[in-house]
mmCIF file with all atom_site columns, C-alpha atoms in Angstrom:
data_model
loop_
_atom_site.group_PDB
_atom_site.id
_atom_site.type_symbol
_atom_site.label_atom_id
_atom_site.label_alt_id
_atom_site.label_comp_id
_atom_site.label_asym_id
_atom_site.label_entity_id
_atom_site.label_seq_id
_atom_site.pdbx_PDB_ins_code
_atom_site.Cartn_x
_atom_site.Cartn_y
_atom_site.Cartn_z
_atom_site.occupancy
_atom_site.B_iso_or_equiv
_atom_site.pdbx_formal_charge
_atom_site.auth_seq_id
_atom_site.auth_comp_id
_atom_site.auth_asym_id
_atom_site.auth_atom_id
_atom_site.pdbx_PDB_model_num
ATOM 1   C CA . MET A 1 1   ? 0.000   0.000   0.000   1.00 0.00 ? 5   MET A CA 1
ATOM 2   C CA . PHE A 1 2   ? 2.702   2.485   0.882   1.00 0.00 ? 6   PHE A CA 1
ATOM 3   C CA . SER A 1 3   ? 6.454   2.311   0.880   1.00 0.00 ? 7   SER A CA 1
ATOM 4   C CA . ASN A 1 4   ? 8.404   1.009   3.850   1.00 0.00 ? 8   ASN A CA 1
ATOM 5   C CA . ARG A 1 5   ? 10.622  4.097   3.816   1.00 0.00 ? 9   ARG A CA 1
ATOM 6   C CA . LEU A 1 6   ? 7.602   6.363   4.271   1.00 0.00 ? 10  LEU A CA 1
ATOM 7   C CA . PHE A 1 7   ? 6.253   4.113   7.022   1.00 0.00 ? 11  PHE A CA 1
ATOM 8   C CA . HIS A 1 8   ? 9.563   4.128   8.900   1.00 0.00 ? 12  HIS A CA 1
ATOM 9   C CA . THR A 1 9   ? 9.863   7.894   8.523   1.00 0.00 ? 13  THR A CA 1
ATOM 10  C CA . CYS A 1 10  ? 6.365   8.355   9.896   1.00 0.00 ? 14  CYS A CA 1
ATOM 11  C CA . THR A 1 11  ? 6.865   5.916   12.756  1.00 0.00 ? 15  THR A CA 1
ATOM 12  C CA . SER A 1 12  ? 10.130  7.557   13.769  1.00 0.00 ? 16  SER A CA 1
ATOM 13  C CA . VAL A 1 13  ? 8.368   10.912  13.860  1.00 0.00 ? 17  VAL A CA 1
ATOM 14  C CA . ALA A 1 14  ? 5.496   9.274   15.737  1.00 0.00 ? 18  ALA A CA 1
ATOM 15  C CA . ARG A 1 15  ? 7.888   7.957   18.371  1.00 0.00 ? 19  ARG A CA 1
ATOM 16  C CA . ALA A 1 16  ? 9.322   11.425  18.765  1.00 0.00 ? 20  ALA A CA 1
ATOM 17  C CA . VAL A 1 17  ? 5.829   12.809  19.310  1.00 0.00 ? 21  VAL A CA 1
ATOM 18  C CA . SER A 1 18  ? 5.165   10.451  22.201  1.00 0.00 ? 22  SER A CA 1
ATOM 19  C CA . ALA A 1 19  ? 4.039   13.405  24.307  1.00 0.00 ? 23  ALA A CA 1
ATOM 20  C CA . ARG A 1 20  ? 0.954   13.555  22.053  1.00 0.00 ? 24  ARG A CA 1
ATOM 21  C CA . PRO A 1 21  ? -0.192  9.957   21.578  1.00 0.00 ? 25  PRO A CA 1
ATOM 22  C CA . THR A 1 22  ? -3.604  10.963  20.222  1.00 0.00 ? 26  THR A CA 1
ATOM 23  C CA . PHE A 1 23  ? -2.184  12.929  17.280  1.00 0.00 ? 27  PHE A CA 1
ATOM 24  C CA . LEU A 1 24  ? -1.233  10.018  14.994  1.00 0.00 ? 28  LEU A CA 1
ATOM 25  C CA . TYR A 1 25  ? -3.582  7.298   13.822  1.00 0.00 ? 29  TYR A CA 1
ATOM 26  C CA . ALA A 1 26  ? -3.317  4.539   11.227  1.00 0.00 ? 30  ALA A CA 1
ATOM 27  C CA . SER A 1 27  ? -5.657  6.589   9.053   1.00 0.00 ? 31  SER A CA 1
ATOM 28  C CA . THR A 1 28  ? -3.029  9.352   9.048   1.00 0.00 ? 32  THR A CA 1
ATOM 29  C CA . PHE A 1 29  ? -0.495  6.943   7.559   1.00 0.00 ? 33  PHE A CA 1
ATOM 30  C CA . ARG A 1 30  ? -3.039  5.626   5.021   1.00 0.00 ? 34  ARG A CA 1
ATOM 31  C CA . ALA A 1 31  ? -3.970  9.145   4.005   1.00 0.00 ? 35  ALA A CA 1
ATOM 32  C CA . MET A 1 32  ? -0.314  10.063  3.656   1.00 0.00 ? 36  MET A CA 1
ATOM 33  C CA . ALA A 1 33  ? 0.297   7.014   1.455   1.00 0.00 ? 37  ALA A CA 1
ATOM 34  C CA . THR A 1 34  ? -2.377  8.039   -1.034  1.00 0.00 ? 38  THR A CA 1
ATOM 35  C CA . GLN A 1 35  ? -1.330  11.684  -1.322  1.00 0.00 ? 39  GLN A CA 1
ATOM 36  C CA . PRO A 1 36  ? 0.946   13.104  -4.016  1.00 0.00 ? 40  PRO A CA 1
ATOM 37  C CA . PRO A 1 37  ? 4.572   13.794  -2.979  1.00 0.00 ? 41  PRO A CA 1
ATOM 38  C CA . SER A 1 38  ? 4.001   17.499  -2.351  1.00 0.00 ? 42  SER A CA 1
ATOM 39  C CA . ARG A 1 39  ? 1.190   16.677  0.069   1.00 0.00 ? 43  ARG A CA 1
ATOM 40  C CA . LEU A 1 40  ? 3.414   14.096  1.772   1.00 0.00 ? 44  LEU A CA 1
ATOM 41  C CA . GLN A 1 41  ? 6.085   16.725  2.307   1.00 0.00 ? 45  GLN A CA 1
ATOM 42  C CA . ASP A 1 42  ? 3.474   19.005  3.872   1.00 0.00 ? 46  ASP A CA 1
ATOM 43  C CA . GLU A 1 43  ? 2.322   16.238  6.206   1.00 0.00 ? 47  GLU A CA 1
ATOM 44  C CA . LEU A 1 44  ? 5.899   15.387  7.214   1.00 0.00 ? 48  LEU A CA 1
ATOM 45  C CA . ALA A 1 45  ? 6.577   19.066  7.883   1.00 0.00 ? 49  ALA A CA 1
ATOM 46  C CA . VAL A 1 46  ? 3.548   19.160  10.200  1.00 0.00 ? 50  VAL A CA 1
ATOM 47  C CA . LEU A 1 47  ? 4.742   15.997  11.970  1.00 0.00 ? 51  LEU A CA 1
ATOM 48  C CA . GLN A 1 48  ? 8.218   17.439  12.435  1.00 0.00 ? 52  GLN A CA 1
ATOM 49  C CA . LYS A 1 49  ? 6.726   20.684  13.740  1.00 0.00 ? 53  LYS A CA 1
ATOM 50  C CA . HIS A 1 50  ? 4.780   18.672  16.314  1.00 0.00 ? 54  HIS A CA 1
ATOM 51  C CA . THR A 1 51  ? 8.005   16.928  17.239  1.00 0.00 ? 55  THR A CA 1
ATOM 52  C CA . GLU A 1 52  ? 9.630   20.272  17.903  1.00 0.00 ? 56  GLU A CA 1
ATOM 53  C CA . ASN A 1 53  ? 6.603   21.426  19.876  1.00 0.00 ? 57  ASN A CA 1
ATOM 54  C CA . SER A 1 54  ? 6.591   18.319  22.070  1.00 0.00 ? 58  SER A CA 1
ATOM 55  C CA . LYS A 1 55  ? 10.268  18.800  22.939  1.00 0.00 ? 59  LYS A CA 1
ATOM 56  C CA . SER A 1 56  ? 9.540   22.175  24.479  1.00 0.00 ? 60  SER A CA 1
ATOM 57  C CA . SER A 1 57  ? 7.094   20.901  27.101  1.00 0.00 ? 61  SER A CA 1
ATOM 58  C CA . SER A 1 58  ? 7.791   23.895  29.334  1.00 0.00 ? 62  SER A CA 1
ATOM 59  C CA . LEU A 1 59  ? 5.429   26.025  27.207  1.00 0.00 ? 63  LEU A CA 1
ATOM 60  C CA . GLY A 1 60  ? 2.454   27.543  28.925  1.00 0.00 ? 64  GLY A CA 1
ATOM 61  C CA . VAL A 1 61  ? -1.161  26.765  28.167  1.00 0.00 ? 65  VAL A CA 1
ATOM 62  C CA . GLU A 1 62  ? -1.604  29.948  26.147  1.00 0.00 ? 66  GLU A CA 1
ATOM 63  C CA . GLU A 1 63  ? 1.466   29.188  24.032  1.00 0.00 ? 67  GLU A CA 1
ATOM 64  C CA . LEU A 1 64  ? 0.294   25.624  23.353  1.00 0.00 ? 68  LEU A CA 1
ATOM 65  C CA . TRP A 1 65  ? -3.150  26.967  22.440  1.00 0.00 ? 69  TRP A CA 1
ATOM 66  C CA . ARG A 1 66  ? -1.593  29.418  19.986  1.00 0.00 ? 70  ARG A CA 1
ATOM 67  C CA . ILE A 1 67  ? 0.576   26.729  18.375  1.00 0.00 ? 71  ILE A CA 1
ATOM 68  C CA . GLN A 1 68  ? -2.314  24.296  17.982  1.00 0.00 ? 72  GLN A CA 1
ATOM 69  C CA . SER A 1 69  ? -4.557  27.063  16.618  1.00 0.00 ? 73  SER A CA 1
ATOM 70  C CA . ASN A 1 70  ? -1.945  27.928  13.997  1.00 0.00 ? 74  ASN A CA 1
ATOM 71  C CA . ASP A 1 71  ? -1.627  24.245  13.060  1.00 0.00 ? 75  ASP A CA 1
ATOM 72  C CA . ALA A 1 72  ? -5.402  23.928  12.715  1.00 0.00 ? 76  ALA A CA 1
ATOM 73  C CA . LEU A 1 73  ? -5.523  27.055  10.569  1.00 0.00 ? 77  LEU A CA 1
ATOM 74  C CA . GLU A 1 74  ? -2.771  25.718  8.284   1.00 0.00 ? 78  GLU A CA 1
ATOM 75  C CA . GLU A 1 75  ? -4.632  22.410  7.937   1.00 0.00 ? 79  GLU A CA 1
ATOM 76  C CA . ALA A 1 76  ? -7.861  24.241  7.086   1.00 0.00 ? 80  ALA A CA 1
ATOM 77  C CA . LYS A 1 77  ? -6.032  26.187  4.380   1.00 0.00 ? 81  LYS A CA 1
ATOM 78  C CA . ARG A 1 78  ? -4.598  22.971  2.896   1.00 0.00 ? 82  ARG A CA 1
ATOM 79  C CA . SER A 1 79  ? -7.911  21.121  2.774   1.00 0.00 ? 83  SER A CA 1
ATOM 80  C CA . PRO A 1 80  ? -10.933 23.408  2.498   1.00 0.00 ? 84  PRO A CA 1
ATOM 81  C CA . PRO A 1 81  ? -14.275 22.285  3.943   1.00 0.00 ? 85  PRO A CA 1
ATOM 82  C CA . ALA A 1 82  ? -16.455 19.937  1.941   1.00 0.00 ? 86  ALA A CA 1
ATOM 83  C CA . HIS A 1 83  ? -19.236 21.307  -0.216  1.00 0.00 ? 87  HIS A CA 1
ATOM 84  C CA . ALA A 1 84  ? -21.926 19.866  -2.491  1.00 0.00 ? 88  ALA A CA 1
ATOM 85  C CA . TYR A 1 85  ? -19.447 19.105  -5.294  1.00 0.00 ? 89  TYR A CA 1
ATOM 86  C CA . SER A 1 86  ? -16.482 17.879  -3.224  1.00 0.00 ? 90  SER A CA 1
ATOM 87  C CA . GLY A 1 87  ? -16.736 14.235  -4.236  1.00 0.00 ? 91  GLY A CA 1
ATOM 88  C CA . ARG A 1 88  ? -17.335 15.060  -7.902  1.00 0.00 ? 92  ARG A CA 1
ATOM 89  C CA . SER A 1 89  ? -14.651 17.633  -8.590  1.00 0.00 ? 93  SER A CA 1
ATOM 90  C CA . VAL A 1 90  ? -11.047 17.397  -9.721  1.00 0.00 ? 94  VAL A CA 1
ATOM 91  C CA . SER A 1 91  ? -8.341  19.995  -10.125 1.00 0.00 ? 95  SER A CA 1
ATOM 92  C CA . VAL A 1 92  ? -6.526  20.531  -13.418 1.00 0.00 ? 96  VAL A CA 1
ATOM 93  C CA . HIS A 1 93  ? -2.735  20.566  -13.013 1.00 0.00 ? 97  HIS A CA 1
ATOM 94  C CA . SER A 1 94  ? -0.401  22.037  -15.648 1.00 0.00 ? 98  SER A CA 1
ATOM 95  C CA . GLY A 1 95  ? -3.171  22.305  -18.255 1.00 0.00 ? 99  GLY A CA 1
ATOM 96  C CA . LYS A 1 96  ? -3.781  18.522  -18.375 1.00 0.00 ? 100 LYS A CA 1
ATOM 97  C CA . VAL A 1 97  ? -7.520  18.750  -19.015 1.00 0.00 ? 101 VAL A CA 1
ATOM 98  C CA . ALA A 1 98  ? -7.849  15.293  -20.596 1.00 0.00 ? 102 ALA A CA 1
ATOM 99  C CA . GLU A 1 99  ? -6.278  13.670  -17.521 1.00 0.00 ? 103 GLU A CA 1
ATOM 100 C CA . ALA A 1 100 ? -8.629  15.600  -15.245 1.00 0.00 ? 104 ALA A CA 1
ATOM 101 C CA . ILE A 1 101 ? -11.658 14.526  -17.296 1.00 0.00 ? 105 ILE A CA 1
ATOM 102 C CA . ARG A 1 102 ? -10.542 10.871  -17.142 1.00 0.00 ? 106 ARG A CA 1
ATOM 103 C CA . SER A 1 103 ? -10.139 11.047  -13.377 1.00 0.00 ? 107 SER A CA 1
ATOM 104 C CA . LEU A 1 104 ? -13.544 12.733  -13.034 1.00 0.00 ? 108 LEU A CA 1
ATOM 105 C CA . ASP A 1 105 ? -15.070 10.001  -15.200 1.00 0.00 ? 109 ASP A CA 1
ATOM 106 C CA . GLY A 1 106 ? -13.530 7.392   -12.889 1.00 0.00 ? 110 GLY A CA 1
ATOM 107 C CA . ILE A 1 107 ? -14.895 9.149   -9.802  1.00 0.00 ? 111 ILE A CA 1
ATOM 108 C CA . LEU A 1 108 ? -18.367 9.349   -11.304 1.00 0.00 ? 112 LEU A CA 1
ATOM 109 C CA . GLY A 1 109 ? -18.195 5.674   -12.265 1.00 0.00 ? 113 GLY A CA 1
ATOM 110 C CA . ARG A 1 110 ? -17.106 4.562   -8.784  1.00 0.00 ? 114 ARG A CA 1
ATOM 111 C CA . ASN A 1 111 ? -19.846 6.630   -7.158  1.00 0.00 ? 115 ASN A CA 1
ATOM 112 C CA . ARG A 1 112 ? -22.434 5.294   -9.637  1.00 0.00 ? 116 ARG A CA 1
ATOM 113 C CA . PHE A 1 113 ? -23.485 8.891   -10.247 1.00 0.00 ? 117 PHE A CA 1
ATOM 114 C CA . ARG A 1 114 ? -24.977 8.340   -13.718 1.00 0.00 ? 118 ARG A CA 1
ATOM 115 C CA . TYR A 1 115 ? -26.944 5.329   -12.475 1.00 0.00 ? 119 TYR A CA 1
ATOM 116 C CA . GLN A 1 116 ? -28.423 7.344   -9.608  1.00 0.00 ? 120 GLN A CA 1
ATOM 117 C CA . LEU A 1 117 ? -29.204 10.198  -11.988 1.00 0.00 ? 121 LEU A CA 1
ATOM 118 C CA . ARG A 1 118 ? -31.071 7.836   -14.320 1.00 0.00 ? 122 ARG A CA 1
ATOM 119 C CA . LEU A 1 119 ? -33.032 6.378   -11.402 1.00 0.00 ? 123 LEU A CA 1
ATOM 120 C CA . GLN A 1 120 ? -34.135 9.844   -10.289 1.00 0.00 ? 124 GLN A CA 1
ATOM 121 C CA . GLU A 1 121 ? -35.569 10.777  -13.690 1.00 0.00 ? 125 GLU A CA 1
ATOM 122 C CA . ARG A 1 122 ? -38.875 9.097   -12.868 1.00 0.00 ? 126 ARG A CA 1
ATOM 123 C CA . HIS A 1 123 ? -40.697 8.143   -9.695  1.00 0.00 ? 127 HIS A CA 1
ATOM 124 C CA . GLU A 1 124 ? -40.199 4.554   -8.580  1.00 0.00 ? 128 GLU A CA 1
ATOM 125 C CA . LYS A 1 125 ? -42.929 2.858   -6.585  1.00 0.00 ? 129 LYS A CA 1
ATOM 126 C CA . ARG A 1 126 ? -41.971 1.527   -3.184  1.00 0.00 ? 130 ARG A CA 1
ATOM 127 C CA . GLY A 1 127 ? -42.492 -2.126  -4.119  1.00 0.00 ? 131 GLY A CA 1
ATOM 128 C CA . GLU A 1 128 ? -40.500 -1.758  -7.315  1.00 0.00 ? 132 GLU A CA 1
ATOM 129 C CA . LYS A 1 129 ? -37.695 -0.075  -5.429  1.00 0.00 ? 133 LYS A CA 1
ATOM 130 C CA . LEU A 1 130 ? -37.564 -2.857  -2.825  1.00 0.00 ? 134 LEU A CA 1
ATOM 131 C CA . ARG A 1 131 ? -37.589 -5.481  -5.580  1.00 0.00 ? 135 ARG A CA 1
ATOM 132 C CA . ARG A 1 132 ? -34.767 -3.675  -7.420  1.00 0.00 ? 136 ARG A CA 1
ATOM 133 C CA . LEU A 1 133 ? -32.676 -3.336  -4.255  1.00 0.00 ? 137 LEU A CA 1
ATOM 134 C CA . ARG A 1 134 ? -33.187 -7.019  -3.402  1.00 0.00 ? 138 ARG A CA 1
ATOM 135 C CA . SER A 1 135 ? -32.094 -7.960  -6.924  1.00 0.00 ? 139 SER A CA 1
ATOM 136 C CA . GLU A 1 136 ? -29.024 -5.709  -6.719  1.00 0.00 ? 140 GLU A CA 1
ATOM 137 C CA . ARG A 1 137 ? -28.036 -7.242  -3.384  1.00 0.00 ? 141 ARG A CA 1
ATOM 138 C CA . TRP A 1 138 ? -28.417 -10.757 -4.799  1.00 0.00 ? 142 TRP A CA 1
ATOM 139 C CA . ARG A 1 139 ? -26.348 -9.915  -7.888  1.00 0.00 ? 143 ARG A CA 1
ATOM 140 C CA . LYS A 1 140 ? -23.612 -8.427  -5.720  1.00 0.00 ? 144 LYS A CA 1
ATOM 141 C CA . GLN A 1 141 ? -23.535 -11.504 -3.443  1.00 0.00 ? 145 GLN A CA 1
ATOM 142 C CA . PHE A 1 142 ? -23.568 -13.856 -6.431  1.00 0.00 ? 146 PHE A CA 1
ATOM 143 C CA . ALA A 1 143 ? -20.693 -12.012 -8.118  1.00 0.00 ? 147 ALA A CA 1
ATOM 144 C CA . ALA A 1 144 ? -18.682 -12.141 -4.886  1.00 0.00 ? 148 ALA A CA 1
ATOM 145 C CA . GLU A 1 145 ? -19.278 -15.910 -4.578  1.00 0.00 ? 149 GLU A CA 1
ATOM 146 C CA . VAL A 1 146 ? -18.289 -16.531 -8.210  1.00 0.00 ? 150 VAL A CA 1
ATOM 147 C CA . ARG A 1 147 ? -15.164 -14.408 -7.744  1.00 0.00 ? 151 ARG A CA 1
ATOM 148 C CA . LEU A 1 148 ? -14.290 -16.378 -4.606  1.00 0.00 ? 152 LEU A CA 1
ATOM 149 C CA . SER A 1 149 ? -14.841 -19.749 -6.308  1.00 0.00 ? 153 SER A CA 1
ATOM 150 C CA . PHE A 1 150 ? -12.588 -18.749 -9.216  1.00 0.00 ? 154 PHE A CA 1
ATOM 151 C CA . GLN A 1 151 ? -9.883  -17.650 -6.791  1.00 0.00 ? 155 GLN A CA 1
ATOM 152 C CA . ASN A 1 152 ? -10.013 -21.068 -5.126  1.00 0.00 ? 156 ASN A CA 1
ATOM 153 C CA . LEU A 1 153 ? -9.624  -22.981 -8.402  1.00 0.00 ? 157 LEU A CA 1
ATOM 154 C CA . ALA A 1 154 ? -6.277  -24.625 -8.923  1.00 0.00 ? 158 ALA A CA 1
ATOM 155 C CA . LEU A 1 155 ? -4.642  -23.223 -12.056 1.00 0.00 ? 159 LEU A CA 1
ATOM 156 C CA . PRO A 1 156 ? -3.014  -25.714 -14.457 1.00 0.00 ? 160 PRO A CA 1
ATOM 157 C CA . PRO A 1 157 ? 0.766   -25.609 -14.888 1.00 0.00 ? 161 PRO A CA 1
ATOM 158 C CA . SER A 1 158 ? 2.043   -22.986 -17.313 1.00 0.00 ? 162 SER A CA 1
ATOM 159 C CA . GLY A 1 159 ? 3.138   -25.570 -19.929 1.00 0.00 ? 163 GLY A CA 1
ATOM 160 C CA . PHE A 1 160 ? -0.174  -27.457 -19.786 1.00 0.00 ? 164 PHE A CA 1
ATOM 161 C CA . ARG A 1 161 ? -2.043  -27.920 -23.117 1.00 0.00 ? 165 ARG A CA 1
ATOM 162 C CA . LEU A 1 162 ? -5.368  -29.534 -23.883 1.00 0.00 ? 166 LEU A CA 1
#
């Protein structure tokens, strides 16, 4: 999922921040692994800043409050609050519009946005909706079982011919 070097860097910083055990979670590491390198550098800078802050434990309450407020403000600037289009929007980097459109198409496909849009075109009776949902659940379970049974099949040797 993410490189060992990144994991060891993060864990070494996490050990240094032992004064704040609630700051780092596994989700932090997972989120860092999926971010582009510039975002990773930002996250590591924040972790190192917390390391420096934990070393100076003689700070007063007001000073700690100010430091944590500044950190929260920086985080809010890096990731703005969610809005109605947050899950369906992509940013265009260096004029690569085609790449942005492909990634947006992938997001819309994963979220089944077009399917939901088509369903909302007309009213669906309650019984029909329940029947459709039951069918979708069954298809999903059946596909998972077929996938599992194919994974359990023993593959023939590579030189095997019929």
